[in-house]
mmCIF file of C-alpha atoms in Angstrom:
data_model
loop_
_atom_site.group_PDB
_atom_site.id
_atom_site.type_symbol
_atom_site.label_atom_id
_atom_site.label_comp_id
_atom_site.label_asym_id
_atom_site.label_seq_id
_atom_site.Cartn_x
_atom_site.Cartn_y
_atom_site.Cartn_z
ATOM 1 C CA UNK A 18 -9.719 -19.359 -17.405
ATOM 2 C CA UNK A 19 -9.551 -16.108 -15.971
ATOM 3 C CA UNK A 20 -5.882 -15.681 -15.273
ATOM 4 C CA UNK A 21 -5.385 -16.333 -19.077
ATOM 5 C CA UNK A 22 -7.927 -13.993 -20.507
ATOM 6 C CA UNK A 23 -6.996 -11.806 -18.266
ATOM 7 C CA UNK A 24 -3.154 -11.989 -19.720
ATOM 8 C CA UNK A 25 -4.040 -11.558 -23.020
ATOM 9 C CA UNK A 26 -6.027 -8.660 -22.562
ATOM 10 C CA UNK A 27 -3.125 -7.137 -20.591
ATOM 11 C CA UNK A 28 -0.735 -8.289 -23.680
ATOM 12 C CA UNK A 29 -2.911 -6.357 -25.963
ATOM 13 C CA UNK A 30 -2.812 -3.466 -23.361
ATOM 14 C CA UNK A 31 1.181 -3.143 -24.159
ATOM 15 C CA UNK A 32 2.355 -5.332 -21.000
ATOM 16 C CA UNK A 33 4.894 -7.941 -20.919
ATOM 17 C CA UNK A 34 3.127 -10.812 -18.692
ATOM 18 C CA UNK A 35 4.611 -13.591 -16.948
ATOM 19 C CA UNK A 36 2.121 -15.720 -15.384
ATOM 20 C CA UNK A 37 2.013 -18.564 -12.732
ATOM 21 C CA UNK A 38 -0.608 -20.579 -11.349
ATOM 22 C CA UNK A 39 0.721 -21.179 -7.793
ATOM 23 C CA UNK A 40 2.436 -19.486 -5.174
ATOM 24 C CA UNK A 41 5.816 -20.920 -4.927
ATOM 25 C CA UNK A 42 6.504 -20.935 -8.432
ATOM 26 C CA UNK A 43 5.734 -17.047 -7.932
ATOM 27 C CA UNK A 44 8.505 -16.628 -5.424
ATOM 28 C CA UNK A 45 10.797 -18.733 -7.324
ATOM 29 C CA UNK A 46 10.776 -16.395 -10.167
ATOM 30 C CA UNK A 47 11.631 -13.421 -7.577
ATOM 31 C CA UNK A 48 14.111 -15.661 -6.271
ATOM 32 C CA UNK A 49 15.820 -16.370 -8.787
ATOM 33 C CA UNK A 50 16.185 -12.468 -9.875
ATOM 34 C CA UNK A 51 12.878 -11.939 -12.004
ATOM 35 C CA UNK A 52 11.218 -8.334 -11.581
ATOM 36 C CA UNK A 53 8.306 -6.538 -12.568
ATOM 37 C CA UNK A 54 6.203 -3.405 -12.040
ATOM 38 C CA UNK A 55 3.376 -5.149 -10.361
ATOM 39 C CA UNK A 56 2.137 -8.424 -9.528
ATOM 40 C CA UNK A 57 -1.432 -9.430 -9.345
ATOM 41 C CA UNK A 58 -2.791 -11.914 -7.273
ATOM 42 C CA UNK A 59 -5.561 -13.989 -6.369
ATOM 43 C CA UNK A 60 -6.599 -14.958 -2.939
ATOM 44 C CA UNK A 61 -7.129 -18.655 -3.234
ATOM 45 C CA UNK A 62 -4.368 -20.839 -5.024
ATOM 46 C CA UNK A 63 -3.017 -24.380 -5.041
ATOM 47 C CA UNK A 64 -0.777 -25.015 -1.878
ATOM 48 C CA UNK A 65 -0.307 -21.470 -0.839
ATOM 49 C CA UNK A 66 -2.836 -18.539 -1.250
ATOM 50 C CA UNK A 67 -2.505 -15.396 -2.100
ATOM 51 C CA UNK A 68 -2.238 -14.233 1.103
ATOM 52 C CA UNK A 69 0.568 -16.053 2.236
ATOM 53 C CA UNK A 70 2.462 -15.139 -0.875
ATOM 54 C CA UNK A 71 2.307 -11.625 -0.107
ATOM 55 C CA UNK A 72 3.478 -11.982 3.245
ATOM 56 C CA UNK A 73 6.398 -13.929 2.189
ATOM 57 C CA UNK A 74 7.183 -11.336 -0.577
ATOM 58 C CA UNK A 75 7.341 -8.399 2.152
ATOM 59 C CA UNK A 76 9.447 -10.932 4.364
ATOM 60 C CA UNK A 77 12.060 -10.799 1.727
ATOM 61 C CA UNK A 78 11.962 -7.190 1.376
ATOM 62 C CA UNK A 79 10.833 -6.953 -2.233
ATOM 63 C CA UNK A 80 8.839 -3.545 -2.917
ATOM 64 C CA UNK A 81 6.863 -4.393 -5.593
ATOM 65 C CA UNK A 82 3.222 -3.021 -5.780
ATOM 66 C CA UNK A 83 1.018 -5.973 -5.131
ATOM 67 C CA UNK A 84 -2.914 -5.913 -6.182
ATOM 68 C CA UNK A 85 -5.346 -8.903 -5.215
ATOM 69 C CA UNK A 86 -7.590 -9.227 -7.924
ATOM 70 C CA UNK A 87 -10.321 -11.811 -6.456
ATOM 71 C CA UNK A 88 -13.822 -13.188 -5.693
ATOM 72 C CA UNK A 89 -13.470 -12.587 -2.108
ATOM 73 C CA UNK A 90 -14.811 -9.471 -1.708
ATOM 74 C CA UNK A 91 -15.409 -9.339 2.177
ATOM 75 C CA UNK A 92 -14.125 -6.528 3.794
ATOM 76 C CA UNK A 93 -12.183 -8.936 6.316
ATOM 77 C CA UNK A 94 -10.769 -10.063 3.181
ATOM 78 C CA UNK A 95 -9.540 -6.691 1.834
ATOM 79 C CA UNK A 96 -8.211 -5.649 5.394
ATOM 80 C CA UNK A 97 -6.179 -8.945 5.694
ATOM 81 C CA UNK A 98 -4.259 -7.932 2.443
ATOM 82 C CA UNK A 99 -3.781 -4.336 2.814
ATOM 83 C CA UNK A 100 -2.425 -4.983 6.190
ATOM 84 C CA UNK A 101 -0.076 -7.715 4.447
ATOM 85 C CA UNK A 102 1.334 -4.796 2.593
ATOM 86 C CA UNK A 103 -0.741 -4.905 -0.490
ATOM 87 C CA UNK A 104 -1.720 -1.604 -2.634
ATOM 88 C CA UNK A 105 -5.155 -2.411 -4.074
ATOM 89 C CA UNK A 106 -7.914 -4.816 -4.027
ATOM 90 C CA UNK A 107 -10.396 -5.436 -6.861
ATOM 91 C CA UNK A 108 -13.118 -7.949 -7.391
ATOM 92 C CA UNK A 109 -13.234 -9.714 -10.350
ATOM 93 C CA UNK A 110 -16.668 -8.562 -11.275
ATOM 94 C CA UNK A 111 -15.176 -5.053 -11.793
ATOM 95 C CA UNK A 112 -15.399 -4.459 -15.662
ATOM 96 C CA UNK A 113 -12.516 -5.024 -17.449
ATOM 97 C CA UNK A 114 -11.837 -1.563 -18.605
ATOM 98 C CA UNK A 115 -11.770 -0.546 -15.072
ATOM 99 C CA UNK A 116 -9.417 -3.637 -13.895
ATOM 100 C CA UNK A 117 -7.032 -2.693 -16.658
ATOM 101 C CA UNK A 118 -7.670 1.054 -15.825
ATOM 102 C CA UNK A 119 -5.847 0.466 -12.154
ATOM 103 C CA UNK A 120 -3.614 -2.164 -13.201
ATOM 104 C CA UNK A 121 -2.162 0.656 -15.192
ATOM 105 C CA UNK A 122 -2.242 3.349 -13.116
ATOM 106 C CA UNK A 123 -0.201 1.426 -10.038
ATOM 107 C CA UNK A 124 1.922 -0.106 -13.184
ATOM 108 C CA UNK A 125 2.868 3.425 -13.771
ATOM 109 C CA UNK A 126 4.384 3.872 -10.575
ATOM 110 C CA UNK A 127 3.350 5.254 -7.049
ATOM 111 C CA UNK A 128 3.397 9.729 -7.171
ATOM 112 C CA UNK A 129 6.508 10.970 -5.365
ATOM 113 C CA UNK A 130 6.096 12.486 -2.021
ATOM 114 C CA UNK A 131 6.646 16.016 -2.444
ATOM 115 C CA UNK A 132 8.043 17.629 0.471
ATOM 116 C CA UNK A 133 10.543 19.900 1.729
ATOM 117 C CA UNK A 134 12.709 17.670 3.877
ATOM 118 C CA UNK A 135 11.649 14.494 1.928
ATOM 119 C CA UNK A 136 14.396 11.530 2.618
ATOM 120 C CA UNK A 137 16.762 10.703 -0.606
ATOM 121 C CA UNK A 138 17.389 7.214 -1.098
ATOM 122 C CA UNK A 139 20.738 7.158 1.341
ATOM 123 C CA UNK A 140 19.729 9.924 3.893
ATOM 124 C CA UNK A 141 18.074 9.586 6.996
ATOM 125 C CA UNK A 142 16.053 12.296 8.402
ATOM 126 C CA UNK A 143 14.374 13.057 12.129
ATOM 127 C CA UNK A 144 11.251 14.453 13.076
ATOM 128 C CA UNK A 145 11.472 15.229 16.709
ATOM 129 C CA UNK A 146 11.332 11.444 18.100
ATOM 130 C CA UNK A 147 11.054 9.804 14.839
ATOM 131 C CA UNK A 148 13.572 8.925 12.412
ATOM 132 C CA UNK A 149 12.858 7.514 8.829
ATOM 133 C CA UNK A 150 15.740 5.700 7.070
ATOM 134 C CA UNK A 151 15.519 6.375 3.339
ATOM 135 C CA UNK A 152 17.911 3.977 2.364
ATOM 136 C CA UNK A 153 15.879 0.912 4.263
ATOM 137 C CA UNK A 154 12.341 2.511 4.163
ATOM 138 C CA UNK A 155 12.284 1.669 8.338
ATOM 139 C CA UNK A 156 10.875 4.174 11.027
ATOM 140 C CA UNK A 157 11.814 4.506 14.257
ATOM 141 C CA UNK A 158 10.382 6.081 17.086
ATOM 142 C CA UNK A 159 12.164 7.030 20.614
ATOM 143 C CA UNK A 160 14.805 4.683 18.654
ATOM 144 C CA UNK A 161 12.309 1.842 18.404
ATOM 145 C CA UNK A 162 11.932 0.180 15.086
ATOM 146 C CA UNK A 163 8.414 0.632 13.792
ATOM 147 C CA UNK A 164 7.671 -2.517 11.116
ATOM 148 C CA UNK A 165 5.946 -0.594 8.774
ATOM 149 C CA UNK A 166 5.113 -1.870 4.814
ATOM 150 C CA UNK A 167 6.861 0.482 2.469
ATOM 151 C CA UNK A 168 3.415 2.209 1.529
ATOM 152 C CA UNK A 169 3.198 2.557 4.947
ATOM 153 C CA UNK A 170 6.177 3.926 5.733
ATOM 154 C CA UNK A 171 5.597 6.354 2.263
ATOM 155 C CA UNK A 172 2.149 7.526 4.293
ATOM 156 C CA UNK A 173 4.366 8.747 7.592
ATOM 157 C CA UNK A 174 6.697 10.407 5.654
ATOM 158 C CA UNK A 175 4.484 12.271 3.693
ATOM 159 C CA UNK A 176 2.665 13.463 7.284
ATOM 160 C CA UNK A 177 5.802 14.088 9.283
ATOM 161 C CA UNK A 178 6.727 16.205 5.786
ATOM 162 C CA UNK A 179 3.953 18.252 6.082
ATOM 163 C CA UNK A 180 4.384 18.401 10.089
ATOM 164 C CA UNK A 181 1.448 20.403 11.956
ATOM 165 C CA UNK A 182 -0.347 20.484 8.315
ATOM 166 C CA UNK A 183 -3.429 19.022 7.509
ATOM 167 C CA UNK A 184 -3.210 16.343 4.691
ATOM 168 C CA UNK A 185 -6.446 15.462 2.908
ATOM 169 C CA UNK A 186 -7.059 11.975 2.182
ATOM 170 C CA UNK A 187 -6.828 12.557 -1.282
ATOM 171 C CA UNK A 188 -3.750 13.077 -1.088
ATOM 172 C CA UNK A 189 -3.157 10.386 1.241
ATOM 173 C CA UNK A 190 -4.486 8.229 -1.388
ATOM 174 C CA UNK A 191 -3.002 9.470 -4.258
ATOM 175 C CA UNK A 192 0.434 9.082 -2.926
ATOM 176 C CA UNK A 193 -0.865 4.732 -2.435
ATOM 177 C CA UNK A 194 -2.679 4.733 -5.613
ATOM 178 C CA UNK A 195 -1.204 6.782 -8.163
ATOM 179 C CA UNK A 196 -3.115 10.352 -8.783
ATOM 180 C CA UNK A 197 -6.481 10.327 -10.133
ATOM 181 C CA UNK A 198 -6.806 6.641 -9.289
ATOM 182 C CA UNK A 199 -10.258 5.721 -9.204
ATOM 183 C CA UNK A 200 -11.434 4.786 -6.082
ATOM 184 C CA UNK A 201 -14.192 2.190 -4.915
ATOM 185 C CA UNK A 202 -16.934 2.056 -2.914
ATOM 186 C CA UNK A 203 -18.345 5.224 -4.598
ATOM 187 C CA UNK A 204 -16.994 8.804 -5.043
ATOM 188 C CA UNK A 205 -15.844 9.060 -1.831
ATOM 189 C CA UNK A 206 -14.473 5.398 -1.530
ATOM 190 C CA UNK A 207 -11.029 6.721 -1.100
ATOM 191 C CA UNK A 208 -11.329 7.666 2.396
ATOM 192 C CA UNK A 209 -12.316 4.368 4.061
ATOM 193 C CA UNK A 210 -8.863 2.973 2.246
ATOM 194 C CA UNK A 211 -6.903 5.924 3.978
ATOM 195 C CA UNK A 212 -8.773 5.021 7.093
ATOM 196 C CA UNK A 213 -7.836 1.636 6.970
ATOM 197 C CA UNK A 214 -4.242 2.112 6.587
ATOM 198 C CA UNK A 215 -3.627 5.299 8.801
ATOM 199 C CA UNK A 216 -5.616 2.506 11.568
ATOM 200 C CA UNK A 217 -2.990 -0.103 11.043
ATOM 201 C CA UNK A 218 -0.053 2.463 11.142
ATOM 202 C CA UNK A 219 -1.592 4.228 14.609
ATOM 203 C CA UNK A 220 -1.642 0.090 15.809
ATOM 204 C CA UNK A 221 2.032 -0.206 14.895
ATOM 205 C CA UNK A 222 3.266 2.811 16.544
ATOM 206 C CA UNK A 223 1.102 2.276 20.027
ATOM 207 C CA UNK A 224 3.204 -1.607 19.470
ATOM 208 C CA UNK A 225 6.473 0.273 20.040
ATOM 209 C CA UNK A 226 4.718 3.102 22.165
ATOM 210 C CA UNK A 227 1.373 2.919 24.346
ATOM 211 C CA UNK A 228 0.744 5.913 24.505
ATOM 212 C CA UNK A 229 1.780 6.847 20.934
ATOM 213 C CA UNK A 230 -0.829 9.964 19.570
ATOM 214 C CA UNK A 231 1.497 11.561 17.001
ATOM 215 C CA UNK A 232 -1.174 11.189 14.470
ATOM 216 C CA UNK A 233 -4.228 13.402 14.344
ATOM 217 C CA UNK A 234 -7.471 13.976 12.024
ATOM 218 C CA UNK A 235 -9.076 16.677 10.822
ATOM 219 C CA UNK A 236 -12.885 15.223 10.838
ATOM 220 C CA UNK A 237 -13.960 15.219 7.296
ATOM 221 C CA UNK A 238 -10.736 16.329 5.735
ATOM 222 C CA UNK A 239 -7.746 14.368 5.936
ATOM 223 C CA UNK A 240 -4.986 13.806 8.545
ATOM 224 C CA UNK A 241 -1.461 15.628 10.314
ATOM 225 C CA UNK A 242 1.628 14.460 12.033
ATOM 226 C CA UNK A 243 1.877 16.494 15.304
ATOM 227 C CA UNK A 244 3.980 13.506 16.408
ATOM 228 C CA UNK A 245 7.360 15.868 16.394
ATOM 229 C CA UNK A 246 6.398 17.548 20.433
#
């Protein structure tokens, strides 16, 4: 089975695995105080998929990097779960040096946002109308909660950083990802991800404000937060 090789080829990577082969047995073992640096999962399983899992997990606030790793390749597949709040999604016809490649690279842990006026864990910091609560990872705008994910609220506060400066995908990306992930889709695969979630966080914001247009693009190049007027 695949969940099984794939264990023991993640064992003889140097990771500790812990492996289910349902959903609520998943969220019992975050329920009942189990951790780890990323969990993996697949779209369809018994009596709840994959997708519902994830959902629950962000419910409950837990921040752990999720990847689907799955035969549904469909982008309407891998839209669904980066929208849920998921970090990566890989078919399982990828090889198995590349799987293990960006298993280990998100395992690793997600690049710091470098910035000037970058949030500590108990601070909370404006930007004209919008406020970011480090110690809750929640954005507001014009006092308005904004239900971001937690990569997506790492995304705004890397642009409202780097206010009025243009921020290339890549680094967009890396900040998701890990740097010098390897993207899909080609060379340049990177920038329909960052697409995809600047989209969903433009959505969010016009939720809480119609007319919201703090975020801007640089055709080509990247994005920049000119939200702070």
């Amino acid at each position: 089975m695949f969940r099984e090789s794939l264990g023991l080829n993640l064992e003889d990577e140097g990771f500790s695995v812990t492996s289910f082969s349902n959903g609520p047995d998943t969220l019992a073992f975050f329920a009942n105080g189990g951790s780890a640096d990323v969990l993996l999962l697949d779209w369809r399983m018994p009596g709840m998929d994959g997708l519902a899992v994830l959902r629950e997990i962000r419910r409950r606030v837990i921040a752990i990097p999720v990847i689907f790793l799955t035969a549904l390749s469909d982008d309407i597949y891998e839209e669904a779960a980066l929208e849920g709040g998921a970090v990566d999604f890989i078919d399982k016809s990828r090889r198995l040096s590349i799987i293990l490649k960006r298993v280990k690279l998100i395992a690793e842990g997600v690049r710091p946002i470098v910035s000037d006026q970058e949030p500590s864990p108990q601070s909370t910091v404006d930007y004209g109308e919008l406020t970011l609560r480090g110690d809750t990872s929640r954005a507001l705008w014009r006092g308005e909660t904004v239900e971001l994910t937690l990569t997506e609220f790492n995304i705004v506060q890397l642009l409202a950083g780097r206010a009025g400066e243009d921020v290339h995908y890549r680094d967009i990306y890396d900040l998701v990802h890990g740097k010098d992930f390897v993207a899909g889709y080609g060379a340049e695969g990177y920038r329909a991800n960052v697409r995809t979630f600047i989209k969903r966080i433009r959505k969010k914001f016009r939720e809480v404000d119609a007319e919201f247009d703090g975020i801007g693009n640089y055709a080509g190049f990247g994005y920049r937060w000119i939200g702070n007027d």
